[in-house]
Amino acid sequence: MKTKKLKAVIVLILALIVAALTFTACGGNGNGDASDNAKAAIETVKDISGGAATIPSEATHVTAESTLSQPGNYYVDSSFDGKITVSCDGVTLYLSGANITNGKKVIESTFDMTITLIGNNSVSNSNTAGSNAIDCTGNLVINGSGSLSVDATKNGIKAKSISVIDATLDIKADKDGLHAEIDAYDEATVAPSPAYKDGGFVYLKNAKVKAVSTEDGIAADTFVYITGNGNTNITAGGGAPESVTSGTAETASGKGIKAGAIDWGTSGTDIEWKGYLVYIDGGTVDVNSNDDALHSDSEIFIKSGTVALSTGNKAINADGQLTVSGGKVTINKCFEDIDAGKSDIAEGTIVK
């Protein structure tokens, strides 16, 4: 009996050891469900939410070129040629069947603002020298259940940070589709210490975003975070060439989704930082780019979702850590599939 009990105990101990080793292997980087950068990104955007899909009764009707200088709700439900300028905090602009055109910038804000979409809407400009269609030096939230078509001669949408919740965007841009930049860093006289709370991020939650851009599809100073059950479809730099060769890779332009290259001061010196992050946790992401499909100057973390990549250069390029802990990544075309300082592929599937 003692021998049988001893054998049973040994078997149990061995089983526990195997289970522990299996758990550690599946845990990937060993720090929970996400990296420290991904956790910080989640913390940064956790309070950003969707908006109501109805125009408040007290909202002010905008029917022509206007400057919105008082906090409150405003709405556009018609077509006109002109610019909407936001010159104060606390503005929510409802677009409900709006069609706004202008020579240069169409919507410009020097403060944080929210754009709520109802029905189908469009903004476009025609300046041959190049202008952002929507330009916000503050943080921009786009929400609602409607759609917005953007046609721009420079960046489609540029802001300090861009958060798209539930909404649908269809962007054509002669530069970047979505461009999140911390302008204050550019003016700094000493190198700033980057922080997610300063902005520079693109956050997509349950969003449907299609971007066709001459340069990058999505470009962010700090991080790109895609989550929920949305769809992100990027064609950048004309898409992947038919024949992928070293020559096209060396001269490629137009990355699909990029985080990195913060610059500061008049000389535009780049800041080396470990916080750059592309984080995909859900939905479908389809990238067809001339240059790298997914690019980060530090980390790329894929936790879940379905990702399809076609590129004339590198499918996944992380200067620091690449972690794949779930989801499915299909590399349809590339010059080089994965380039990372370190890689940890614990779970998920990568197919080439």
PDB file of N, CA and C in Angstrom, residues 12 47 55 61 82 97-98 111-112 123 181-183 197 205 212 218 223 262 265 279 309 322 328 331 342 348:
ATOM      1  N   LEU A  12       1.575  12.438  -9.302  1.00  0.00           N
ATOM      2  CA  LEU A  12       0.909  13.726  -9.123  1.00  0.00           C
ATOM      3  C   LEU A  12       1.906  14.877  -9.219  1.00  0.00           C
ATOM      4  N   ASP A  47     -10.999  55.091 -20.824  1.00  0.00           N
ATOM      5  CA  ASP A  47     -12.159  55.944 -20.562  1.00  0.00           C
ATOM      6  C   ASP A  47     -12.751  56.560 -21.830  1.00  0.00           C
ATOM      7  N   ILE A  55     -28.954  63.441 -32.430  1.00  0.00           N
ATOM      8  CA  ILE A  55     -28.538  64.824 -32.226  1.00  0.00           C
ATOM      9  C   ILE A  55     -29.298  65.402 -31.028  1.00  0.00           C
ATOM     10  N   HIS A  61     -27.496  74.373 -35.191  1.00  0.00           N
ATOM     11  CA  HIS A  61     -27.470  73.974 -36.598  1.00  0.00           C
ATOM     12  C   HIS A  61     -26.394  74.758 -37.342  1.00  0.00           C
ATOM     13  N   GLY A  82     -17.072  75.138 -47.563  1.00  0.00           N
ATOM     14  CA  GLY A  82     -16.554  76.024 -46.532  1.00  0.00           C
ATOM     15  C   GLY A  82     -15.838  75.241 -45.453  1.00  0.00           C
ATOM     16  N   GLY A  97     -25.644  63.144 -42.471  1.00  0.00           N
ATOM     17  CA  GLY A  97     -25.921  63.406 -43.880  1.00  0.00           C
ATOM     18  C   GLY A  97     -25.205  64.643 -44.379  1.00  0.00           C
ATOM     19  N   ALA A  98     -24.024  64.924 -43.826  1.00  0.00           N
ATOM     20  CA  ALA A  98     -23.255  66.116 -44.191  1.00  0.00           C
ATOM     21  C   ALA A  98     -22.341  65.833 -45.375  1.00  0.00           C
ATOM     22  N   PHE A 111      -8.178  72.537 -30.355  1.00  0.00           N
ATOM     23  CA  PHE A 111      -8.529  71.970 -29.053  1.00  0.00           C
ATOM     24  C   PHE A 111      -8.993  70.520 -29.245  1.00  0.00           C
ATOM     25  N   ASP A 112      -9.188  69.822 -28.122  1.00  0.00           N
ATOM     26  CA  ASP A 112      -9.810  68.499 -28.178  1.00  0.00           C
ATOM     27  C   ASP A 112     -11.224  68.648 -28.731  1.00  0.00           C
ATOM     28  N   VAL A 123     -16.240  64.506 -46.295  1.00  0.00           N
ATOM     29  CA  VAL A 123     -15.469  65.755 -46.303  1.00  0.00           C
ATOM     30  C   VAL A 123     -14.363  65.588 -47.336  1.00  0.00           C
ATOM     31  N   GLU A 181       0.122  62.853 -34.226  1.00  0.00           N
ATOM     32  CA  GLU A 181       1.421  63.479 -33.976  1.00  0.00           C
ATOM     33  C   GLU A 181       1.331  64.451 -32.801  1.00  0.00           C
ATOM     34  N   ILE A 182       2.343  64.409 -31.947  1.00  0.00           N
ATOM     35  CA  ILE A 182       2.417  65.347 -30.829  1.00  0.00           C
ATOM     36  C   ILE A 182       3.210  66.558 -31.296  1.00  0.00           C
ATOM     37  N   ASP A 183       2.499  67.585 -31.756  1.00  0.00           N
ATOM     38  CA  ASP A 183       3.158  68.758 -32.317  1.00  0.00           C
ATOM     39  C   ASP A 183       4.062  69.449 -31.300  1.00  0.00           C
ATOM     40  N   LYS A 197       0.253  59.420 -22.329  1.00  0.00           N
ATOM     41  CA  LYS A 197      -0.747  60.419 -21.951  1.00  0.00           C
ATOM     42  C   LYS A 197      -0.603  61.709 -22.752  1.00  0.00           C
ATOM     43  N   LYS A 205     -11.536  50.966 -31.989  1.00  0.00           N
ATOM     44  CA  LYS A 205     -12.327  49.982 -31.256  1.00  0.00           C
ATOM     45  C   LYS A 205     -13.647  49.744 -31.993  1.00  0.00           C
ATOM     46  N   VAL A 212      -6.755  54.300 -48.203  1.00  0.00           N
ATOM     47  CA  VAL A 212      -5.891  54.192 -49.376  1.00  0.00           C
ATOM     48  C   VAL A 212      -5.014  55.438 -49.359  1.00  0.00           C
ATOM     49  N   ILE A 218      -1.642  54.128 -41.509  1.00  0.00           N
ATOM     50  CA  ILE A 218      -1.809  54.632 -40.155  1.00  0.00           C
ATOM     51  C   ILE A 218      -0.418  54.921 -39.613  1.00  0.00           C
ATOM     52  N   PHE A 223       1.695  54.916 -30.169  1.00  0.00           N
ATOM     53  CA  PHE A 223       1.201  53.551 -30.352  1.00  0.00           C
ATOM     54  C   PHE A 223      -0.025  53.515 -31.250  1.00  0.00           C
ATOM     55  N   ILE A 262       9.268  59.535 -33.555  1.00  0.00           N
ATOM     56  CA  ILE A 262       9.010  60.861 -32.983  1.00  0.00           C
ATOM     57  C   ILE A 262      10.247  61.712 -33.234  1.00  0.00           C
ATOM     58  N   GLY A 265      12.497  69.324 -32.026  1.00  0.00           N
ATOM     59  CA  GLY A 265      13.403  70.415 -32.353  1.00  0.00           C
ATOM     60  C   GLY A 265      13.413  70.735 -33.832  1.00  0.00           C
ATOM     61  N   TYR A 279      -0.264  47.280 -31.390  1.00  0.00           N
ATOM     62  CA  TYR A 279      -0.930  46.260 -30.567  1.00  0.00           C
ATOM     63  C   TYR A 279      -2.251  45.891 -31.227  1.00  0.00           C
ATOM     64  N   LEU A 309      -1.296  40.082 -44.501  1.00  0.00           N
ATOM     65  CA  LEU A 309      -0.279  41.055 -44.877  1.00  0.00           C
ATOM     66  C   LEU A 309       0.294  40.760 -46.263  1.00  0.00           C
ATOM     67  N   LEU A 322       8.883  41.384 -30.716  1.00  0.00           N
ATOM     68  CA  LEU A 322       7.667  40.896 -31.365  1.00  0.00           C
ATOM     69  C   LEU A 322       7.096  39.785 -30.500  1.00  0.00           C
ATOM     70  N   LYS A 328      -4.453  34.843 -35.784  1.00  0.00           N
ATOM     71  CA  LYS A 328      -3.891  34.217 -36.984  1.00  0.00           C
ATOM     72  C   LYS A 328      -3.309  35.291 -37.883  1.00  0.00           C
ATOM     73  N   ILE A 331       0.807  35.769 -44.103  1.00  0.00           N
ATOM     74  CA  ILE A 331       1.699  36.606 -44.913  1.00  0.00           C
ATOM     75  C   ILE A 331       1.572  36.147 -46.356  1.00  0.00           C
ATOM     76  N   LYS A 342      13.850  40.802 -30.945  1.00  0.00           N
ATOM     77  CA  LYS A 342      13.552  39.581 -30.195  1.00  0.00           C
ATOM     78  C   LYS A 342      12.149  39.141 -30.579  1.00  0.00           C
ATOM     79  N   GLY A 348      -1.098  31.266 -31.174  1.00  0.00           N
ATOM     80  CA  GLY A 348      -1.475  31.859 -32.439  1.00  0.00           C
ATOM     81  C   GLY A 348      -0.873  31.115 -33.602  1.00  0.00           C
TER      82      GLY A 348
END
